[in-house]
Coordinates of C-alpha atoms in Angstrom, one line a residue:
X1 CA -86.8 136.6 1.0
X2 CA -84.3 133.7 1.3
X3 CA -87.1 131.7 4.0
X4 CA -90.0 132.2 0.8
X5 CA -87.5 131.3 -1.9
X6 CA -86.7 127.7 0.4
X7 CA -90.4 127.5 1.1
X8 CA -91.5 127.3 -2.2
X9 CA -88.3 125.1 -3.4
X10 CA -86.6 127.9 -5.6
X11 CA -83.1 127.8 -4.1
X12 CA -81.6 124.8 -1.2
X13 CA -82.0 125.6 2.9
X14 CA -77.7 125.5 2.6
X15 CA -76.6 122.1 4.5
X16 CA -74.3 122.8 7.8
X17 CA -73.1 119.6 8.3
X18 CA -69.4 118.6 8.2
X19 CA -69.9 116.2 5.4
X20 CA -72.4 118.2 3.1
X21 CA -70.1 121.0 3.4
X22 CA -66.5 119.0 2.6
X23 CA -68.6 117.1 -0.2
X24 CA -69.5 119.7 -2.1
X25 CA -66.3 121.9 -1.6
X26 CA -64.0 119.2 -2.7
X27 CA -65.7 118.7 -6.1
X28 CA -62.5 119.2 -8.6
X29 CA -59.7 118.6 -6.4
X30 CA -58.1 115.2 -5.5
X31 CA -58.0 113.6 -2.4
X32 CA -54.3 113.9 -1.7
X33 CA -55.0 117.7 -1.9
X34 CA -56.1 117.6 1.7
X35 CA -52.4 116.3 3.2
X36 CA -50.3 118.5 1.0
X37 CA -47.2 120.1 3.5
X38 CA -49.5 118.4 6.3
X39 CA -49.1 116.0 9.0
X40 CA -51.6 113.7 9.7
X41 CA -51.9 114.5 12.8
X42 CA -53.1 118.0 11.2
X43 CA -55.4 116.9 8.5
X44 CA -57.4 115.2 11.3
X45 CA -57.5 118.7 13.5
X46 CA -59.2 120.4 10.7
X47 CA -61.5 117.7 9.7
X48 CA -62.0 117.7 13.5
X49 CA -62.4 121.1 13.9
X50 CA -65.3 121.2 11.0
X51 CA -67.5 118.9 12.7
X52 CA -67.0 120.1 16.4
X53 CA -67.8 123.7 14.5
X54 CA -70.5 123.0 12.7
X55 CA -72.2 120.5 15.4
X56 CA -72.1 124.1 17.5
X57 CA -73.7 125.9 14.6
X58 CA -76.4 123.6 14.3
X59 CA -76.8 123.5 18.4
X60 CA -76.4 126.6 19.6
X61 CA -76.6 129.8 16.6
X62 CA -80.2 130.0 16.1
X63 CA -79.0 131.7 12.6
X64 CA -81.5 133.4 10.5
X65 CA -81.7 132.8 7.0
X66 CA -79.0 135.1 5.8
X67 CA -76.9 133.6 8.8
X68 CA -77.5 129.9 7.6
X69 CA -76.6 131.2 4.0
X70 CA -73.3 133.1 5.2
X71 CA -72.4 130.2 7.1
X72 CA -72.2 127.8 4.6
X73 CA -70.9 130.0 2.0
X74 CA -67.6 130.9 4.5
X75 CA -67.1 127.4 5.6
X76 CA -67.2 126.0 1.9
X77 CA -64.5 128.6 0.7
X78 CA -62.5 127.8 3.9
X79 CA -62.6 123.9 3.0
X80 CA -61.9 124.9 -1.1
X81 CA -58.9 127.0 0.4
X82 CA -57.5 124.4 2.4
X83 CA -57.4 122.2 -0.6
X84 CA -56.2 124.2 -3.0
X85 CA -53.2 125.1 -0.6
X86 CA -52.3 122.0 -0.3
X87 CA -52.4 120.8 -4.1
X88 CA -50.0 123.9 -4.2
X89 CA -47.7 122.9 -1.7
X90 CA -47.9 119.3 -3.5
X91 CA -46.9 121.1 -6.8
X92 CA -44.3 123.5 -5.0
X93 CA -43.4 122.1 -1.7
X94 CA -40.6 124.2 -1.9
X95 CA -42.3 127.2 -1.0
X96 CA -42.3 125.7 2.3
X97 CA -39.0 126.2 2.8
X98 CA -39.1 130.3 2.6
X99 CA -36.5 131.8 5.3
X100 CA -38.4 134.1 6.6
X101 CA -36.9 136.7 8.9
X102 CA -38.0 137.1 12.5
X103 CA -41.3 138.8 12.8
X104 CA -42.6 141.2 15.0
X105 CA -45.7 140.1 17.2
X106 CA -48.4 142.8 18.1
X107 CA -50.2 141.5 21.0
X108 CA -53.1 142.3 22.7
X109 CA -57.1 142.5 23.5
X110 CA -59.4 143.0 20.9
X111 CA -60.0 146.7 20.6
X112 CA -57.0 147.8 22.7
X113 CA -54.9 149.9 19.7
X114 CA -53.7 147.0 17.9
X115 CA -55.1 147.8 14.4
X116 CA -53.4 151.5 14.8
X117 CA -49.9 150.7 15.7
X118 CA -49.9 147.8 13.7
X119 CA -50.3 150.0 10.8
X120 CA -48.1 152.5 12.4
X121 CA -45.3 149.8 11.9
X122 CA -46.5 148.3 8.6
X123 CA -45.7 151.4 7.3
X124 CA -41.5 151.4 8.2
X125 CA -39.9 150.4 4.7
X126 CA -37.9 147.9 6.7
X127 CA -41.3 145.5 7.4
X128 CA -43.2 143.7 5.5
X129 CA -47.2 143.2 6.5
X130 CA -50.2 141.7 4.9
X131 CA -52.7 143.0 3.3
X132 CA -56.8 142.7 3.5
X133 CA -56.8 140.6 0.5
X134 CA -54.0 138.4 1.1
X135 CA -55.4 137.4 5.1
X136 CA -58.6 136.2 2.8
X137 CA -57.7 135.0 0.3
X138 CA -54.7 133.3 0.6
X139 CA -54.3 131.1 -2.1
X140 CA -51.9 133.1 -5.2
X141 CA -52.1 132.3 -8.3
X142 CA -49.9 133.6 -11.4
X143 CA -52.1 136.4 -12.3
X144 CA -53.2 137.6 -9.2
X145 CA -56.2 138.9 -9.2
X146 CA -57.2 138.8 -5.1
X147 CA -56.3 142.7 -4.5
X148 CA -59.6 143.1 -7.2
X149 CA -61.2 140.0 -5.5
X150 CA -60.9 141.4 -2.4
X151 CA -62.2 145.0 -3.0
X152 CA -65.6 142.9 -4.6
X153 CA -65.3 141.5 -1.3
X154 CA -65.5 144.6 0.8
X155 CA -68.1 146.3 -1.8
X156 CA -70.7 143.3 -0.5
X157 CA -69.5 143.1 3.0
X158 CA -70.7 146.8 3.2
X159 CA -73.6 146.3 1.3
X160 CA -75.0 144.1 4.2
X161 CA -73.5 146.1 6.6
X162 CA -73.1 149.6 6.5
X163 CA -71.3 150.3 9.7
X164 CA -68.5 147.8 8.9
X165 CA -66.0 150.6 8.5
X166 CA -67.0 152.3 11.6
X167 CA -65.9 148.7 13.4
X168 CA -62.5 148.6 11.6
X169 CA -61.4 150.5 8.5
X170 CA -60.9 148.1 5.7
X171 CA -59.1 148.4 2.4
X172 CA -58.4 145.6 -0.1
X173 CA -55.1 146.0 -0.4
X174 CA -54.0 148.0 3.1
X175 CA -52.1 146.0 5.7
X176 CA -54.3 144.2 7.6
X177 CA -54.3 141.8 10.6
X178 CA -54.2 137.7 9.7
X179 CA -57.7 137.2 10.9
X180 CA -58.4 134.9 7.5
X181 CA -55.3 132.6 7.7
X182 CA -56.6 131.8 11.4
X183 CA -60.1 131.3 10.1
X184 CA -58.7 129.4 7.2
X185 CA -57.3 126.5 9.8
X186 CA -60.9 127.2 12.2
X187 CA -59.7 128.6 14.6
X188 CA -62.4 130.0 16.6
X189 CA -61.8 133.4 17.0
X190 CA -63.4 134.1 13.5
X191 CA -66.1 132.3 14.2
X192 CA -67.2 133.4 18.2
X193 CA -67.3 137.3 16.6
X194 CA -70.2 136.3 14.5
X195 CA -71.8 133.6 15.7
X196 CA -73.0 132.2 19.2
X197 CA -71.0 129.3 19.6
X198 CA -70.2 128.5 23.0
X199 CA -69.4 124.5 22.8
X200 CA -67.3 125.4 19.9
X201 CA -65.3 127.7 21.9
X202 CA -65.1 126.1 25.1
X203 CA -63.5 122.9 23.0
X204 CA -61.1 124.5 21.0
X205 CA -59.9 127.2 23.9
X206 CA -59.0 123.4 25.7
X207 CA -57.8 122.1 22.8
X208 CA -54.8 123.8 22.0
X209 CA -53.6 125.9 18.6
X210 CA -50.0 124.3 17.7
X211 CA -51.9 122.7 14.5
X212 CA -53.4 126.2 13.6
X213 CA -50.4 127.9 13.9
X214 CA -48.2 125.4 11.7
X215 CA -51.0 126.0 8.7
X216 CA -50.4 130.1 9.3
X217 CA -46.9 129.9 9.3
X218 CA -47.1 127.3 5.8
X219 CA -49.3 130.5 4.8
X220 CA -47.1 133.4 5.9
X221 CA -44.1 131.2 4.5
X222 CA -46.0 131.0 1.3
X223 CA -47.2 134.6 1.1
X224 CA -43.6 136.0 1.3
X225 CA -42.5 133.9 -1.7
X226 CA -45.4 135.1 -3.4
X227 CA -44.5 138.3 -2.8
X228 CA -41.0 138.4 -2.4
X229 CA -40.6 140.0 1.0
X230 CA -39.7 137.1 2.9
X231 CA -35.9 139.1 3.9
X232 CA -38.2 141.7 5.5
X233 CA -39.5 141.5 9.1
X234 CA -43.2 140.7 8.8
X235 CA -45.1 142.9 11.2
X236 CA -48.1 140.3 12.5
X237 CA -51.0 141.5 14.4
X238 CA -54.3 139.5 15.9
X239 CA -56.0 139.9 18.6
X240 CA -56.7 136.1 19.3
X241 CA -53.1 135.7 19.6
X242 CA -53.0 137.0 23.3
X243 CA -54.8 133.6 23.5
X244 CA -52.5 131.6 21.8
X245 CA -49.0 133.7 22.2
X246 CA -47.2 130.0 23.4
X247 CA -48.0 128.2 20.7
X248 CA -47.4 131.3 18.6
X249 CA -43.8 132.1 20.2
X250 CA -43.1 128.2 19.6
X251 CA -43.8 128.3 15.7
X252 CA -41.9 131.7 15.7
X253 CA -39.0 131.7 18.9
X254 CA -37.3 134.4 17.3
X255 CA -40.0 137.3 17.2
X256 CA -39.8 140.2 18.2
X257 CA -43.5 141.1 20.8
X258 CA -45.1 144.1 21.6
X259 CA -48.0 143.7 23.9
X260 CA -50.9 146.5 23.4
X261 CA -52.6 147.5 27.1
X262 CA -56.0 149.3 27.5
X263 CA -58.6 149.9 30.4
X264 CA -60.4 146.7 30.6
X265 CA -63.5 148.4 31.1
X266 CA -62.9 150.1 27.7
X267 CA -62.2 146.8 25.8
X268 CA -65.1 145.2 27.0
X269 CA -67.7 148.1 25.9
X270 CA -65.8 148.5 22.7
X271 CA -65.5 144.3 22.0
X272 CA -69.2 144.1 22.9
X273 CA -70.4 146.4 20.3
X274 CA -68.1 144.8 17.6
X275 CA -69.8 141.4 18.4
X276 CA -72.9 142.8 18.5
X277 CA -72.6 144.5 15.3
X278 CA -71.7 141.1 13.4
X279 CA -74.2 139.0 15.3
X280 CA -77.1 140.7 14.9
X281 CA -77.2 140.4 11.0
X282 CA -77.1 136.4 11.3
X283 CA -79.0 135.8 14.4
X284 CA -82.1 137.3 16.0
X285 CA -81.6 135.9 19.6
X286 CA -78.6 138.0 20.3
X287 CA -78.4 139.1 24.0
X288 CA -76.1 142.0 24.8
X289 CA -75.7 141.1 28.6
X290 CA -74.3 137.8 27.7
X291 CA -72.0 138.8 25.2
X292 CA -70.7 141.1 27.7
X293 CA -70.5 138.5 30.1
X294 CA -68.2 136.7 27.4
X295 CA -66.2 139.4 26.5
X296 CA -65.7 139.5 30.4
X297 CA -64.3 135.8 30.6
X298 CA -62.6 136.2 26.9
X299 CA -60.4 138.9 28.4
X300 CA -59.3 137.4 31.5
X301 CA -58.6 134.1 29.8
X302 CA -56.5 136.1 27.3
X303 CA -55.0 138.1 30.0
X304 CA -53.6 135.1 32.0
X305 CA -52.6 133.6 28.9
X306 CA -50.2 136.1 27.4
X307 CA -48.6 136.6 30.8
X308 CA -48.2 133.3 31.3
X309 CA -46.4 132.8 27.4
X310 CA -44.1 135.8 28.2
X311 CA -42.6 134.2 31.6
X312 CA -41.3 132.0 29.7
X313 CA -40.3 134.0 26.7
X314 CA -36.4 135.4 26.7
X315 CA -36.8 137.9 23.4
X316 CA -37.2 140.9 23.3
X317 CA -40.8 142.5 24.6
X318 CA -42.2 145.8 24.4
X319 CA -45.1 147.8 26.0
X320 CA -47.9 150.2 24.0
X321 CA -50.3 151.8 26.3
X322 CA -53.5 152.3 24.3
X323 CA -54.1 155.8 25.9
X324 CA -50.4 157.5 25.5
X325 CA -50.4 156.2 22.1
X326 CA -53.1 158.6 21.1
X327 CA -51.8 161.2 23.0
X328 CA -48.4 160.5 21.6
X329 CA -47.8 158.1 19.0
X330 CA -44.8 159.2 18.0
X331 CA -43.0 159.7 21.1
X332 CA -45.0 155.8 21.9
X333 CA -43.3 154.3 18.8
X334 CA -40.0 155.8 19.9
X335 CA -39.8 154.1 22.7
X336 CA -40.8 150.5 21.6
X337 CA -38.1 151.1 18.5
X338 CA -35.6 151.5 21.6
X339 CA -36.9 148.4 23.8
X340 CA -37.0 146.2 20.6
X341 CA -33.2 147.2 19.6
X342 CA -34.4 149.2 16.3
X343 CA -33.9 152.4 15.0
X344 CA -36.9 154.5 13.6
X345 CA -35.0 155.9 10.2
X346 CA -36.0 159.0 8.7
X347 CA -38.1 157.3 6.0
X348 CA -40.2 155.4 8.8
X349 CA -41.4 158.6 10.6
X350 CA -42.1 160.1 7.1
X351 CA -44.2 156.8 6.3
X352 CA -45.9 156.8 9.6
X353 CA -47.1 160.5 9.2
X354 CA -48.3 159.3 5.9
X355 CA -50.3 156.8 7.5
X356 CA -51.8 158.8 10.3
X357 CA -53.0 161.7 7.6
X358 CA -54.7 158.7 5.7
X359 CA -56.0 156.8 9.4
X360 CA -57.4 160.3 9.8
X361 CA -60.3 160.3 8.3
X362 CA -61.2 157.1 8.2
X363 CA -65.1 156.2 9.5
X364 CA -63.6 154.1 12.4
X365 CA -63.7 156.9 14.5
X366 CA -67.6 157.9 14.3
X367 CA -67.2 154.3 16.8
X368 CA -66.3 156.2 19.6
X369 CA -69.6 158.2 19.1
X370 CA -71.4 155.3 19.5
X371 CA -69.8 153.9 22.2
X372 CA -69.8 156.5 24.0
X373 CA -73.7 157.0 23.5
X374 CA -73.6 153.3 24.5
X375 CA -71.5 153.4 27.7
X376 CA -73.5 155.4 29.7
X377 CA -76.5 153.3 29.4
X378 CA -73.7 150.7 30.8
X379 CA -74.9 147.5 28.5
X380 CA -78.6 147.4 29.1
X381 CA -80.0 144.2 29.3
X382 CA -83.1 145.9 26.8
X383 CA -80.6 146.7 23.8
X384 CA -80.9 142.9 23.7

């Protein structure tokens, strides 16, 4: 439908280009918007970032029509949300100087239990987290309306795809990992789930994330003004940051980590069917065997990474095996309470059984159907 409706000149082929893109998401702000609580040195990694992204796009996607259209209509609300962050932080630059208390770090590979005991611990009165709507839209306003926003959000998101909830159970305002405030400053780990971007990558892997991590923690600082937890440990969680754990324990030397371990073989099957999943809606040259060959390199590269970071980290670290957390999460959360030097208070286990009764019946778990319908057949090179 979208292919006709450009054919016969009813609605624009969307631009991808860095400048089509910043031109027309900049219309209403000013130009000072785009250095507001930033160094140069950042402003110039984003604007760097955009064309090194969407030169990949252009190069090496192959997007369909609803994948040129979703493209440009993420990467125009990520520039508009860059700027209207910083005309906030011009108006209220002291938003940047929320004290925030030390946070706690979930670590780990894509798919290995992070989403679970991240919520597990989201749910201790004594933490703070963030929600769906809040990673996405991160931007508050005085009446704020992005807990709605957000739930529109979701509503279309599933109306494209219908097994989104069986990838990772969404809710506009449940706590959620930070995947948007990592996607608002391009990183790539947004980006790589949905599209195939491989010079993208391979550049911003080398690069190195110190810039993206100052704009999240500008966010998060912002956020818990906004919200007014900023005297609560924030409990963070993405998986990207076993990748980027050294610049992430050097915007945050204080944290608290726990690092999430599962059988690689697991995480591959299960990271390959998540990638699959996103791809295959935007793209119709997706092959399975090289996504798993990716996932393959991604989780070595994050492997060596995060033990690399934690040589040299002296806090406090803990360990969640993704297996003896479903056979026993509580005796699992007792244990990294103890290694992290916290007590789990009566209220906390009575939140946490709250939250497993809720996580029980959510549609995430029909994914271990498919996987396991999919593992036996051990990737196939004809699913592709």
């Amino acid at each position: 439908m979208l292919a006709h409706a450009w054919a016969r000149g009813w609605c624009e082929d969307p631009p991808l280009t860095a400048e089509a893109l910043w031109a027309k998401a900049s219309r209403g702000f000013q130009h000072a918007d785009e250095a507001g609580g930033r160094s140069a040195d950042e402003v110039e990694d984003f604007r760097t970032r955009l064309e090194r992204l969407t030169d990949s796009i252009r190069g090496d996607a192959d997007l369909n029509p609803l994948g040129r259209t979703i493209a440009h209509g993420q990467l125009v609300r990520v520039i508009r949300q860059r700027l209207a962050l910083g005309r906030l932080w011009r108006a209220r630059p002291h938003l940047l100087d929320t004290q925030l208390a030390p946070p706690i770090i979930v670590v780990g590979q894509m798919r290995s239990g992070t989403t679970r005991l991240h919520r597990l611990l989201s749910a201790d009165p004594r933490f703070s987290s963030t929600r769906f709507c809040d990673s996405w839209l991160p931007v508050p306003s005085r009446v704020d309306l992005r807990r709605w926003q957000g739930a529109g959000a979701l509503w279309f998101a599933r109306l494209l795809n219908p097994w989104l909830d069986t990838l990772h159970p969404f809710g506009s305002a449940r706590a959620d990992e930070e995947l948007g405030w990592l996607a608002a400053a391009l990183d790539h780990c947004a980006y790589e789930a949905q599209w195939r971007i491989p010079a993208f990558t391979a550049w911003s892997e080398a690069r190195g994330a110190l810039p993206v991590y100052r704009e999240f923690a500008r966010i998060l600082a912002t956020d818990a003004a906004h919200r007014r937890n900023a005297a609560l440990p924030r409990v963070l969680k993405v998986p990207q940051f076993s990748e980027d754990l050294a610049e992430l324990l050097q915007v945050f030397p204080t944290a608290r980590v726990i690092r999430c371990q599962r059988d690689a073989e697991a995480v591959v099957t299960s990271a390959v069917s998540l990638c699959a999943n996103q791809m295959a809606m935007q793209s119709d040259s997706i092959s399975v065997p090289e996504l798993e060959r990716e996932a393959r390199r991604k989780l070595a590269l994050r492997e060596a990474r995060t033990n690399a970071a934690l040589a040299r980290f002296a806090g406090r670290v803990a360990t969640a095996g993704f297996d003896a957390l479903q056979r026993d999460w509580r005796g699992s959360i007792a244990a990294i309470y103890r290694t992290l030097g916290l007590e789990v208070t009566p209220a906390a286990w009575a939140a946490m059984e709250r939250e497993c009764a809720a996580a029980a019946s959510d549609p995430h778990h029909h994914h271990r159907q498919d996987l396991q319908r999919l593992a036996p057949r051990r990737l196939d090179p004809s699913l592709s």
